[in-house]
Amino acid sequence: MAVNSEKKGKWSSEAVLDLYSKLLTEIWETVSALIGESILEFLFNLAVQKLKGKHPFLLTLKVSEEGISLDEMKGTCQGKPPLEIHRGFQSLVTHLFDLFSAFTEGVISRELFPKVLPKVREAERMIAHK
Amino acid sequence: MRLVVKNLNILRSIINAISTSFEIKEIVAAAGMHLPNLFQFSSFGLLWKEGPSLYLFQEKSCPASFTQEVVRNMVKIYSLLGEEPIDPKQISLHMEKRRVNPKLIATTASGSLKSHLTLPLAIEDEIMGCLSINSDRPNAFDAQDLQFFSVIGYQMAATLKHFQRFRSIKNIAIYDTLTGLHNRRYFEERLGLEGQKAFSASTPLSLVMVDIDHFKKVNDTFGHTEGDKVLREISSALKTSVRKKDIVARYGGEEFILILPEANLEDSYQIAERIRRLVENTPFEIGNVRLSLTVSLGISNFPNHQPESKEDLVEMADQALYDAKRSGRNRVCIFQRDAEKQNDYKEEDPCEALVES
């Protein structure tokens, strides 16, 4: 039973991480085509720095001009409650959207919403079912 | 397809115009002139944190309230970048007003900021400010505008990076690293220019050569670190004693030289005397000791001393400094030819003559 729940927990964390990995990659691809990798890298890191106090695990998110990598995070987040991971990423995505809106008003959001919103909903559904 | 090619060509022209500019103002103007070919906007701005300064290229019919809104908006967005907030009142505004887009209906007097695109300006991982295009129309920009604007932003950042490097190399070339004063090389260059100006406009030009009295003793007794401290303090005394248009340079060792454009003998004597008194009355903390130091100063002047070249003018100031040293130090001497000196020495101290007069 203990093995099962551990397995189940691990699977859930991984699933949430996989989901957000896809979502962040989507954000990266869409927004970098609009404002370039370097500015986007800066905005991602700015958002992570802003949220690191509340969600320290976000510091293991690697952002460079090449893109986003969750490899390190996947190692350090083993056993972390999926809900906590979800909340952290939710804050990150919200903060990024706030930054995009402040800088470009609706221009980035208009491109991004149709692609990203279904994935956010999927994450919320997954967490709600759990 | 033809539109894409046209836009790419415009983009190329903008990038070319930006990359051949040498100053922020020029970069903004170069971009501002070409941007209307890509999109319609009311103003284009660059907020630069050093200063801080805001360079605006703006439609001339925009009211002052629009400018204020742009300033406030750029400052607000800049504050999101995690940098020290900028006080809008401290910003020096450099604005170029033009008819940005003749096809557009001129902004009305009540026109307000309705939409914008703003991007951070990052140079070598440091945020130096932000760039913005603004409009008095709602939803004036789309995704393609943002793409073009970001390409322009990158080019501007790259050009500004070169510009900053060029400026730091230029600083190394013209400033003395120990004292922060101009170096001898810059002094010589500048003297050439000021000399030409004085000669062609028939305006006076003075040189003041300054030497710290008994500086060798300071170095020998307290060491070079303390000696360097003295050099820095005297340099700052020199800087605070001159006028804005004067040039202060380290000539070498403990010798300094001042170029005083449009200063006649009396003006230069007053400045030199101010320096002498300031140093004399400044207590210098050297090691654990408080010391009094003095300086000697020599003045030469065009046209009074009829120098035939800039080298002549320097030689004359040097000669006057030598006289100040020989006649007891801690004094200001004005250049005199040997024949004049012999007469003067018999009658009175040449260095005091002007004070009395």
CSV table of C-alpha atoms in Angstrom, one decimal:
chain,number,residue,atom,x,y,z
A,1,MET,CA,0.0,0.0,0.0
A,2,ALA,CA,2.8,2.3,1.0
A,3,VAL,CA,4.7,1.4,-2.2
A,4,ASN,CA,1.5,2.1,-4.2
A,5,SER,CA,0.8,5.5,-2.8
A,6,GLU,CA,4.5,6.5,-3.1
A,7,LYS,CA,4.4,5.3,-6.7
A,8,LYS,CA,1.2,7.2,-7.2
A,9,GLY,CA,2.6,10.4,-5.6
A,10,LYS,CA,5.7,10.2,-7.7
A,11,TRP,CA,3.8,9.7,-10.8
A,12,SER,CA,1.5,12.7,-10.0
A,13,SER,CA,4.5,15.0,-9.4
A,14,GLU,CA,6.1,13.8,-12.6
A,15,ALA,CA,2.8,14.3,-14.4
A,16,VAL,CA,2.5,17.9,-13.2
A,17,LEU,CA,6.1,18.6,-14.1
A,18,ASP,CA,5.6,17.1,-17.5
A,19,LEU,CA,2.5,19.1,-18.1
A,20,TYR,CA,4.1,22.4,-17.1
A,21,SER,CA,7.2,21.5,-19.0
A,22,LYS,CA,5.1,21.4,-22.1
A,23,LEU,CA,3.2,24.6,-21.1
A,24,LEU,CA,6.4,26.5,-20.5
A,25,THR,CA,7.9,25.3,-23.8
A,26,GLU,CA,4.8,26.5,-25.5
A,27,ILE,CA,5.2,29.9,-23.9
A,28,TRP,CA,8.8,30.0,-24.7
A,29,GLU,CA,8.3,29.1,-28.4
A,30,THR,CA,5.4,31.6,-28.9
A,31,VAL,CA,6.9,34.5,-27.0
A,32,SER,CA,10.5,34.1,-28.2
A,33,ALA,CA,9.2,34.4,-31.7
A,34,LEU,CA,7.8,37.8,-30.8
A,35,ILE,CA,10.4,39.4,-28.5
A,36,GLY,CA,13.5,37.3,-28.9
A,37,GLU,CA,15.2,34.7,-26.6
A,38,SER,CA,17.3,37.1,-24.7
A,39,ILE,CA,14.6,39.4,-23.4
A,40,LEU,CA,12.4,36.4,-22.7
A,41,GLU,CA,15.1,34.7,-20.7
A,42,PHE,CA,15.5,37.9,-18.7
A,43,LEU,CA,11.7,38.1,-18.0
A,44,PHE,CA,11.6,34.4,-17.0
A,45,ASN,CA,14.5,34.9,-14.6
A,46,LEU,CA,12.9,38.0,-13.3
A,47,ALA,CA,9.7,36.1,-12.5
A,48,VAL,CA,11.6,33.3,-10.9
A,49,GLN,CA,13.5,35.7,-8.7
A,50,LYS,CA,10.3,37.4,-7.7
A,51,LEU,CA,8.7,34.0,-6.6
A,52,LYS,CA,11.7,32.2,-5.2
A,53,GLY,CA,10.8,33.1,-1.6
A,54,LYS,CA,7.4,31.5,-1.8
A,55,HIS,CA,8.3,28.7,-4.2
A,56,PRO,CA,12.1,27.9,-3.8
A,57,PHE,CA,11.9,24.9,-6.1
A,58,LEU,CA,11.4,27.3,-9.1
A,59,LEU,CA,15.1,28.2,-8.7
A,60,THR,CA,16.0,24.8,-10.2
A,61,LEU,CA,14.2,25.8,-13.4
A,62,LYS,CA,17.0,26.4,-16.0
A,63,VAL,CA,16.3,29.2,-18.4
A,64,SER,CA,18.8,30.2,-21.1
A,65,GLU,CA,18.7,31.5,-24.6
A,66,GLU,CA,18.4,27.9,-25.7
A,67,GLY,CA,15.1,27.5,-23.9
A,68,ILE,CA,13.7,26.0,-20.7
A,69,SER,CA,14.9,22.8,-19.0
A,70,LEU,CA,13.2,21.1,-16.1
A,71,ASP,CA,15.8,18.3,-15.8
A,72,GLU,CA,17.3,19.5,-12.6
A,73,MET,CA,13.9,20.3,-11.2
A,74,LYS,CA,12.6,16.8,-11.9
A,75,GLY,CA,15.5,15.4,-9.7
A,76,THR,CA,14.9,17.8,-6.8
A,77,CYS,CA,11.1,17.7,-6.9
A,78,GLN,CA,10.8,13.9,-6.3
A,79,GLY,CA,8.4,13.4,-3.5
A,80,LYS,CA,7.2,17.0,-3.5
A,81,PRO,CA,3.4,17.2,-3.3
A,82,PRO,CA,2.0,17.8,-6.8
A,83,LEU,CA,-0.3,20.5,-5.5
A,84,GLU,CA,2.7,22.5,-4.3
A,85,ILE,CA,4.4,22.2,-7.7
A,86,HIS,CA,1.2,23.2,-9.4
A,87,ARG,CA,0.8,26.3,-7.2
A,88,GLY,CA,4.4,27.3,-7.9
A,89,PHE,CA,4.0,27.0,-11.6
A,90,GLN,CA,0.6,28.7,-11.5
A,91,SER,CA,2.2,31.7,-9.8
A,92,LEU,CA,5.0,31.7,-12.3
A,93,VAL,CA,2.7,31.6,-15.3
A,94,THR,CA,0.5,34.3,-13.8
A,95,HIS,CA,3.5,36.5,-13.1
A,96,LEU,CA,4.8,36.0,-16.6
A,97,PHE,CA,1.4,37.0,-18.0
A,98,ASP,CA,1.4,40.1,-15.8
A,99,LEU,CA,4.8,41.1,-17.2
A,100,PHE,CA,3.8,40.4,-20.8
A,101,SER,CA,0.7,42.5,-20.3
A,102,ALA,CA,2.7,45.4,-18.6
A,103,PHE,CA,5.2,45.4,-21.5
A,104,THR,CA,3.1,44.8,-24.5
A,105,GLU,CA,-0.5,45.2,-23.3
A,106,GLY,CA,-2.6,42.5,-25.0
A,107,VAL,CA,-0.2,41.7,-27.9
A,108,ILE,CA,1.6,38.7,-26.3
A,109,SER,CA,-1.5,37.5,-24.4
A,110,ARG,CA,-3.6,37.4,-27.5
A,111,GLU,CA,-1.1,35.1,-29.2
A,112,LEU,CA,-0.5,33.1,-26.1
A,113,PHE,CA,-3.9,32.5,-24.5
A,114,PRO,CA,-5.4,30.1,-27.1
A,115,LYS,CA,-2.3,27.9,-26.8
A,116,VAL,CA,-1.7,28.0,-23.1
A,117,LEU,CA,-5.2,28.1,-21.6
A,118,PRO,CA,-6.1,24.5,-22.4
A,119,LYS,CA,-2.9,23.3,-20.7
A,120,VAL,CA,-3.6,25.4,-17.6
A,121,ARG,CA,-7.1,23.9,-17.4
A,122,GLU,CA,-5.7,20.4,-17.8
A,123,ALA,CA,-3.4,21.0,-14.9
A,124,GLU,CA,-6.2,22.3,-12.7
A,125,ARG,CA,-8.4,19.3,-13.6
A,126,MET,CA,-5.6,16.9,-12.8
A,127,ILE,CA,-5.1,18.5,-9.4
A,128,ALA,CA,-8.8,18.6,-8.7
A,129,HIS,CA,-9.2,14.9,-9.4
A,130,LYS,CA,-6.4,14.0,-7.1
B,1,MET,CA,5.3,38.2,-50.0
B,2,ARG,CA,6.0,41.6,-51.5
B,3,LEU,CA,5.0,43.2,-48.2
B,4,VAL,CA,7.4,41.0,-46.2
B,5,VAL,CA,10.3,41.9,-48.6
B,6,LYS,CA,9.4,45.6,-48.3
B,7,ASN,CA,9.3,45.4,-44.5
B,8,LEU,CA,12.5,43.5,-44.4
B,9,ASN,CA,14.1,46.2,-46.5
B,10,ILE,CA,12.8,48.9,-44.2
B,11,LEU,CA,14.1,46.9,-41.2
B,12,ARG,CA,17.5,46.7,-42.8
B,13,SER,CA,17.6,50.5,-43.4
B,14,ILE,CA,16.7,51.1,-39.7
B,15,ILE,CA,19.3,48.7,-38.5
B,16,ASN,CA,21.9,50.3,-40.7
B,17,ALA,CA,20.9,53.8,-39.5
B,18,ILE,CA,21.1,52.7,-35.9
B,19,SER,CA,24.4,51.0,-36.1
B,20,THR,CA,26.1,53.9,-37.7
B,21,SER,CA,25.1,56.3,-34.9
B,22,PHE,CA,27.5,57.4,-32.2
B,23,GLU,CA,25.3,58.9,-29.5
B,24,ILE,CA,22.1,57.8,-27.8
B,25,LYS,CA,20.3,60.9,-29.2
B,26,GLU,CA,21.5,60.0,-32.7
B,27,ILE,CA,20.4,56.4,-32.3
B,28,VAL,CA,16.9,57.4,-31.2
B,29,ALA,CA,16.6,60.0,-34.0
B,30,ALA,CA,17.9,57.5,-36.6
B,31,ALA,CA,15.4,54.9,-35.5
B,32,GLY,CA,12.6,57.4,-35.1
B,33,MET,CA,13.0,58.7,-38.7
B,34,HIS,CA,12.6,55.2,-40.2
B,35,LEU,CA,10.1,53.6,-37.8
B,36,PRO,CA,7.0,55.4,-39.4
B,37,ASN,CA,7.7,53.2,-42.5
B,38,LEU,CA,7.0,50.2,-40.4
B,39,PHE,CA,4.2,51.2,-38.1
B,40,GLN,CA,2.1,54.1,-37.1
B,41,PHE,CA,2.9,55.6,-33.7
B,42,SER,CA,2.8,58.9,-31.8
B,43,SER,CA,6.1,58.7,-30.0
B,44,PHE,CA,9.2,56.5,-29.7
B,45,GLY,CA,11.3,56.7,-26.5
B,46,LEU,CA,14.4,55.4,-24.9
B,47,LEU,CA,14.7,55.6,-21.1
B,48,TRP,CA,18.3,55.4,-20.1
B,49,LYS,CA,19.0,54.8,-16.4
B,50,GLU,CA,22.3,56.8,-16.3
B,51,GLY,CA,21.3,60.4,-15.7
B,52,PRO,CA,18.5,59.3,-15.8
B,53,SER,CA,17.5,60.5,-19.3
B,54,LEU,CA,14.6,60.0,-21.6
B,55,TYR,CA,15.1,60.4,-25.3
B,56,LEU,CA,11.8,61.0,-27.1
B,57,PHE,CA,11.1,61.2,-30.8
B,58,GLN,CA,7.6,62.4,-30.9
B,59,GLU,CA,4.8,63.6,-33.2
B,60,LYS,CA,4.9,67.3,-33.0
B,61,SER,CA,1.1,67.7,-32.4
B,62,CYS,CA,1.2,65.6,-29.3
B,63,PRO,CA,0.3,67.7,-26.2
B,64,ALA,CA,2.5,68.0,-23.1
B,65,SER,CA,0.0,65.8,-21.2
B,66,PHE,CA,0.8,62.9,-23.7
B,67,THR,CA,4.5,63.3,-23.1
B,68,GLN,CA,3.9,63.2,-19.3
B,69,GLU,CA,1.9,60.0,-19.7
B,70,VAL,CA,4.7,58.4,-21.7
B,71,VAL,CA,7.2,59.4,-19.1
B,72,ARG,CA,5.1,58.0,-16.3
B,73,ASN,CA,4.4,54.8,-18.2
B,74,MET,CA,8.0,54.1,-19.1
B,75,VAL,CA,9.1,54.8,-15.5
B,76,LYS,CA,6.4,52.4,-14.2
B,77,ILE,CA,7.4,49.6,-16.5
B,78,TYR,CA,11.1,50.2,-15.8
B,79,SER,CA,10.3,49.7,-12.1
B,80,LEU,CA,9.0,46.2,-12.9
B,81,LEU,CA,12.5,45.2,-14.1
B,82,GLY,CA,13.8,44.9,-10.5
B,83,GLU,CA,15.9,48.0,-10.9
B,84,GLU,CA,16.1,51.0,-8.5
B,85,PRO,CA,13.0,53.0,-9.2
B,86,ILE,CA,13.5,56.2,-11.2
B,87,ASP,CA,11.9,59.4,-10.0
B,88,PRO,CA,10.2,61.0,-13.0
B,89,LYS,CA,11.1,64.5,-11.7
B,90,GLN,CA,14.8,63.6,-12.0
B,91,ILE,CA,14.6,62.6,-15.6
B,92,SER,CA,16.2,64.9,-18.1
B,93,LEU,CA,14.0,64.9,-21.2
B,94,HIS,CA,15.6,65.1,-24.7
B,95,MET,CA,12.8,65.5,-27.1
B,96,GLU,CA,12.7,65.8,-30.9
B,97,LYS,CA,9.3,66.9,-32.2
B,98,ARG,CA,8.5,66.0,-35.8
B,99,ARG,CA,5.7,65.2,-38.1
B,100,VAL,CA,6.1,61.5,-37.5
B,101,ASN,CA,3.5,60.3,-40.0
B,102,PRO,CA,1.9,62.9,-42.3
B,103,LYS,CA,-0.8,60.4,-43.3
B,104,LEU,CA,-2.1,60.3,-39.8
B,105,ILE,CA,-4.6,62.7,-38.5
B,106,ALA,CA,-2.7,64.9,-36.1
B,107,THR,CA,-3.1,64.1,-32.4
B,108,THR,CA,-5.7,66.3,-30.8
B,109,ALA,CA,-4.8,68.5,-27.9
B,110,SER,CA,-6.6,66.1,-25.6
B,111,GLY,CA,-4.9,63.0,-27.1
B,112,SER,CA,-3.8,60.6,-24.4
B,113,LEU,CA,-1.7,57.5,-24.3
B,114,LYS,CA,-3.9,54.6,-25.4
B,115,SER,CA,-1.4,51.8,-26.3
B,116,HIS,CA,2.2,51.1,-26.2
B,117,LEU,CA,4.9,48.4,-26.7
B,118,THR,CA,7.8,48.5,-24.3
B,119,LEU,CA,10.8,46.3,-24.1
B,120,PRO,CA,13.7,46.2,-21.6
B,121,LEU,CA,17.1,47.4,-22.9
B,122,ALA,CA,19.6,44.8,-21.7
B,123,ILE,CA,23.3,45.4,-22.4
B,124,GLU,CA,25.7,42.7,-21.3
B,125,ASP,CA,23.2,41.2,-18.8
B,126,GLU,CA,22.6,44.7,-17.3
B,127,ILE,CA,19.3,46.5,-17.7
B,128,MET,CA,20.2,50.0,-18.9
B,129,GLY,CA,16.6,51.2,-19.4
B,130,CYS,CA,13.8,50.5,-21.7
B,131,LEU,CA,12.4,51.3,-25.2
B,132,SER,CA,8.9,52.1,-26.1
B,133,ILE,CA,6.6,53.0,-28.9
B,134,ASN,CA,3.4,54.8,-28.0
B,135,SER,CA,0.2,55.7,-29.6
B,136,ASP,CA,-2.9,57.8,-28.9
B,137,ARG,CA,-5.0,55.1,-30.6
B,138,PRO,CA,-6.2,52.0,-28.7
B,139,ASN,CA,-4.7,48.6,-29.9
B,140,ALA,CA,-2.4,50.4,-32.3
B,141,PHE,CA,0.1,47.5,-32.4
B,142,ASP,CA,0.0,43.9,-33.3
B,143,ALA,CA,2.2,40.8,-33.1
B,144,GLN,CA,4.1,41.7,-36.2
B,145,ASP,CA,4.8,45.2,-34.9
B,146,LEU,CA,6.2,43.6,-31.8
B,147,GLN,CA,8.5,41.3,-33.8
B,148,PHE,CA,9.9,44.3,-35.8
B,149,PHE,CA,10.2,46.4,-32.7
B,150,SER,CA,12.1,43.7,-30.8
B,151,VAL,CA,14.6,43.3,-33.7
B,152,ILE,CA,15.1,47.1,-33.6
B,153,GLY,CA,15.5,46.9,-29.8
B,154,TYR,CA,18.2,44.2,-30.1
B,155,GLN,CA,20.1,46.3,-32.6
B,156,MET,CA,19.8,49.4,-30.5
B,157,ALA,CA,21.1,47.4,-27.5
B,158,ALA,CA,24.0,46.1,-29.5
B,159,THR,CA,24.9,49.6,-30.8
B,160,LEU,CA,24.6,51.0,-27.3
B,161,LYS,CA,26.9,48.3,-26.0
B,162,HIS,CA,29.6,49.3,-28.6
B,163,PHE,CA,29.0,52.9,-27.7
B,164,GLN,CA,29.5,52.1,-24.0
B,165,ARG,CA,32.7,50.2,-24.7
B,166,PHE,CA,33.9,53.0,-27.0
B,167,ARG,CA,33.2,55.5,-24.2
B,168,SER,CA,35.1,53.4,-21.6
B,169,ILE,CA,38.1,53.1,-23.9
B,170,LYS,CA,37.9,56.8,-24.6
B,171,ASN,CA,37.8,57.4,-20.8
B,172,ILE,CA,40.9,55.3,-20.3
B,173,ALA,CA,42.6,57.3,-23.1
B,174,ILE,CA,41.8,60.8,-21.7
B,175,TYR,CA,41.7,60.4,-17.9
B,176,ASP,CA,44.4,59.8,-15.3
B,177,THR,CA,43.4,56.7,-13.4
B,178,LEU,CA,44.8,57.8,-10.0
B,179,THR,CA,43.3,61.3,-9.8
B,180,GLY,CA,40.4,61.1,-12.2
B,181,LEU,CA,41.7,64.3,-13.8
B,182,HIS,CA,42.4,64.5,-17.5
B,183,ASN,CA,45.7,63.1,-18.5
B,184,ARG,CA,48.6,64.9,-20.3
B,185,ARG,CA,47.7,63.5,-23.7
B,186,TYR,CA,44.2,65.0,-23.4
B,187,PHE,CA,45.7,68.2,-22.1
B,188,GLU,CA,47.9,68.5,-25.2
B,189,GLU,CA,45.1,67.8,-27.6
B,190,ARG,CA,42.8,70.3,-25.8
B,191,LEU,CA,45.5,72.9,-25.6
B,192,GLY,CA,45.9,72.7,-29.4
B,193,LEU,CA,42.1,73.3,-29.9
B,194,GLU,CA,41.8,76.1,-27.3
B,195,GLY,CA,45.0,77.7,-28.7
B,196,GLN,CA,43.5,77.8,-32.2
B,197,LYS,CA,40.2,79.2,-30.8
B,198,ALA,CA,41.9,81.9,-28.8
B,199,PHE,CA,44.1,82.8,-31.8
B,200,SER,CA,41.3,83.0,-34.3
B,201,ALA,CA,38.8,84.8,-32.1
B,202,SER,CA,41.5,87.0,-30.4
B,203,THR,CA,40.3,85.9,-26.9
B,204,PRO,CA,42.7,85.4,-24.0
B,205,LEU,CA,43.9,82.0,-22.9
B,206,SER,CA,45.8,81.2,-19.7
B,207,LEU,CA,47.7,78.2,-18.4
B,208,VAL,CA,48.4,77.6,-14.7
B,209,MET,CA,51.0,75.0,-13.8
B,210,VAL,CA,50.7,73.7,-10.2
B,211,ASP,CA,53.3,71.8,-8.2
B,212,ILE,CA,52.9,70.4,-4.7
B,213,ASP,CA,55.7,71.8,-2.5
B,214,HIS,CA,58.0,69.2,-0.9
B,215,PHE,CA,55.9,66.3,-2.2
B,216,LYS,CA,58.9,64.0,-2.3
B,217,LYS,CA,59.2,64.3,1.5
B,218,VAL,CA,55.5,63.1,1.9
B,219,ASN,CA,56.3,60.1,-0.3
B,220,ASP,CA,59.6,59.3,1.5
B,221,THR,CA,58.1,59.7,5.0
B,222,PHE,CA,54.7,58.2,4.7
B,223,GLY,CA,54.9,56.0,1.6
B,224,HIS,CA,53.4,56.1,-1.8
B,225,THR,CA,49.9,55.1,-0.8
B,226,GLU,CA,49.6,58.2,1.4
B,227,GLY,CA,51.3,60.2,-1.3
B,228,ASP,CA,48.6,59.0,-3.8
B,229,LYS,CA,45.9,60.1,-1.3
B,230,VAL,CA,47.4,63.6,-1.2
B,231,LEU,CA,47.4,63.7,-5.0
B,232,ARG,CA,43.8,62.8,-5.1
B,233,GLU,CA,42.8,65.4,-2.5
B,234,ILE,CA,44.7,68.1,-4.2
B,235,SER,CA,43.1,67.1,-7.5
B,236,SER,CA,39.7,67.5,-6.0
B,237,ALA,CA,40.7,70.9,-4.6
B,238,LEU,CA,41.8,71.9,-8.1
B,239,LYS,CA,38.5,70.7,-9.6
B,240,THR,CA,36.4,72.6,-7.1
B,241,SER,CA,38.4,75.9,-7.6
B,242,VAL,CA,38.0,76.3,-11.4
B,243,ARG,CA,35.2,77.4,-13.6
B,244,LYS,CA,33.1,75.0,-15.6
B,245,LYS,CA,34.9,75.7,-18.9
B,246,ASP,CA,38.3,75.2,-17.5
B,247,ILE,CA,40.3,72.0,-18.0
B,248,VAL,CA,42.3,70.4,-15.2
B,249,ALA,CA,44.9,67.8,-16.0
B,250,ARG,CA,47.6,65.9,-14.3
B,251,TYR,CA,50.8,66.9,-16.1
B,252,GLY,CA,53.0,64.2,-14.4
B,253,GLY,CA,54.1,63.2,-10.9
B,254,GLU,CA,52.9,65.9,-8.5
B,255,GLU,CA,52.5,68.5,-11.3
B,256,PHE,CA,49.1,69.6,-12.6
B,257,ILE,CA,48.1,72.0,-15.4
B,258,LEU,CA,45.0,74.1,-15.9
B,259,ILE,CA,43.8,75.5,-19.2
B,260,LEU,CA,41.7,78.6,-18.6
B,261,PRO,CA,39.9,79.6,-21.8
B,262,GLU,CA,39.0,83.3,-22.1
B,263,ALA,CA,40.8,84.1,-18.9
B,264,ASN,CA,42.9,87.2,-18.8
B,265,LEU,CA,45.8,87.5,-16.4
B,266,GLU,CA,43.7,88.9,-13.6
B,267,ASP,CA,41.1,86.1,-13.9
B,268,SER,CA,43.8,83.4,-13.9
B,269,TYR,CA,45.6,85.0,-11.0
B,270,GLN,CA,42.4,84.9,-9.0
B,271,ILE,CA,41.8,81.3,-9.8
B,272,ALA,CA,45.4,80.4,-9.0
B,273,GLU,CA,45.4,82.3,-5.7
B,274,ARG,CA,42.1,80.6,-4.8
B,275,ILE,CA,43.8,77.2,-5.3
B,276,ARG,CA,46.8,78.2,-3.3
B,277,ARG,CA,44.8,79.4,-0.4
B,278,LEU,CA,42.5,76.4,-0.4
B,279,VAL,CA,45.4,74.0,-0.3
B,280,GLU,CA,47.2,76.1,2.4
B,281,ASN,CA,44.1,76.0,4.6
B,282,THR,CA,43.2,72.3,4.1
B,283,PRO,CA,44.5,70.0,6.8
B,284,PHE,CA,45.7,66.7,5.1
B,285,GLU,CA,45.3,63.5,7.1
B,286,ILE,CA,48.4,61.5,6.2
B,287,GLY,CA,48.9,58.3,8.2
B,288,ASN,CA,47.9,59.3,11.7
B,289,VAL,CA,49.3,62.8,11.3
B,290,ARG,CA,47.6,66.1,10.2
B,291,LEU,CA,49.9,68.0,7.8
B,292,SER,CA,49.7,71.3,6.2
B,293,LEU,CA,50.7,71.3,2.5
B,294,THR,CA,51.2,74.1,0.0
B,295,VAL,CA,51.4,74.5,-3.7
B,296,SER,CA,53.4,76.7,-6.1
B,297,LEU,CA,51.7,78.0,-9.2
B,298,GLY,CA,53.0,79.6,-12.5
B,299,ILE,CA,50.8,81.4,-15.0
B,300,SER,CA,51.3,82.2,-18.6
B,301,ASN,CA,48.8,84.0,-20.9
B,302,PHE,CA,48.0,84.6,-24.5
B,303,PRO,CA,48.2,87.3,-25.8
B,304,ASN,CA,50.0,89.0,-22.9
B,305,HIS,CA,53.2,86.9,-23.0
B,306,GLN,CA,53.2,86.7,-26.8
B,307,PRO,CA,53.8,82.9,-27.1
B,308,GLU,CA,54.6,81.7,-30.6
B,309,SER,CA,53.2,78.3,-30.1
B,310,LYS,CA,51.3,76.2,-27.5
B,311,GLU,CA,54.6,74.6,-26.5
B,312,ASP,CA,55.8,78.2,-25.8
B,313,LEU,CA,52.8,78.9,-23.6
B,314,VAL,CA,53.5,75.7,-21.6
B,315,GLU,CA,57.2,76.6,-21.3
B,316,MET,CA,56.2,80.0,-20.0
B,317,ALA,CA,53.9,78.6,-17.3
B,318,ASP,CA,56.7,76.2,-16.3
B,319,GLN,CA,59.2,79.1,-16.1
B,320,ALA,CA,56.7,81.0,-13.9
B,321,LEU,CA,56.3,77.9,-11.7
B,322,TYR,CA,60.1,77.7,-11.4
B,323,ASP,CA,60.1,81.4,-10.3
B,324,ALA,CA,57.5,80.6,-7.7
B,325,LYS,CA,59.5,77.8,-6.3
B,326,ARG,CA,62.8,79.8,-6.3
B,327,SER,CA,61.2,82.7,-4.6
B,328,GLY,CA,60.1,80.7,-1.6
B,329,ARG,CA,57.2,78.4,-2.7
B,330,ASN,CA,53.5,78.6,-1.6
B,331,ARG,CA,53.0,81.4,-4.1
B,332,VAL,CA,51.6,82.3,-7.5
B,333,CYS,CA,54.0,83.8,-10.1
B,334,ILE,CA,53.2,85.2,-13.5
B,335,PHE,CA,55.6,84.6,-16.4
B,336,GLN,CA,58.2,87.3,-16.9
B,337,ARG,CA,60.9,87.5,-19.4
B,338,ASP,CA,64.5,87.5,-18.0
B,339,ALA,CA,65.0,91.2,-18.7
B,340,GLU,CA,61.8,92.1,-16.9
B,341,LYS,CA,62.7,89.9,-14.0
B,342,GLN,CA,66.1,91.6,-13.3
B,343,ASN,CA,64.4,95.0,-13.0
B,344,ASP,CA,61.6,93.6,-10.9
B,345,TYR,CA,63.8,91.7,-8.5
B,346,LYS,CA,65.6,94.9,-7.8
B,347,GLU,CA,62.4,96.7,-7.0
B,348,GLU,CA,59.8,94.3,-5.7
B,349,ASP,CA,58.8,90.7,-5.6
B,350,PRO,CA,57.3,90.0,-9.1
B,351,CYS,CA,54.8,87.5,-7.8
B,352,GLU,CA,53.3,90.1,-5.5
B,353,ALA,CA,53.1,92.8,-8.0
B,354,LEU,CA,49.7,91.8,-9.4
B,355,VAL,CA,48.2,91.3,-6.0
B,356,GLU,CA,49.1,94.8,-5.0
B,357,SER,CA,47.8,96.2,-8.3
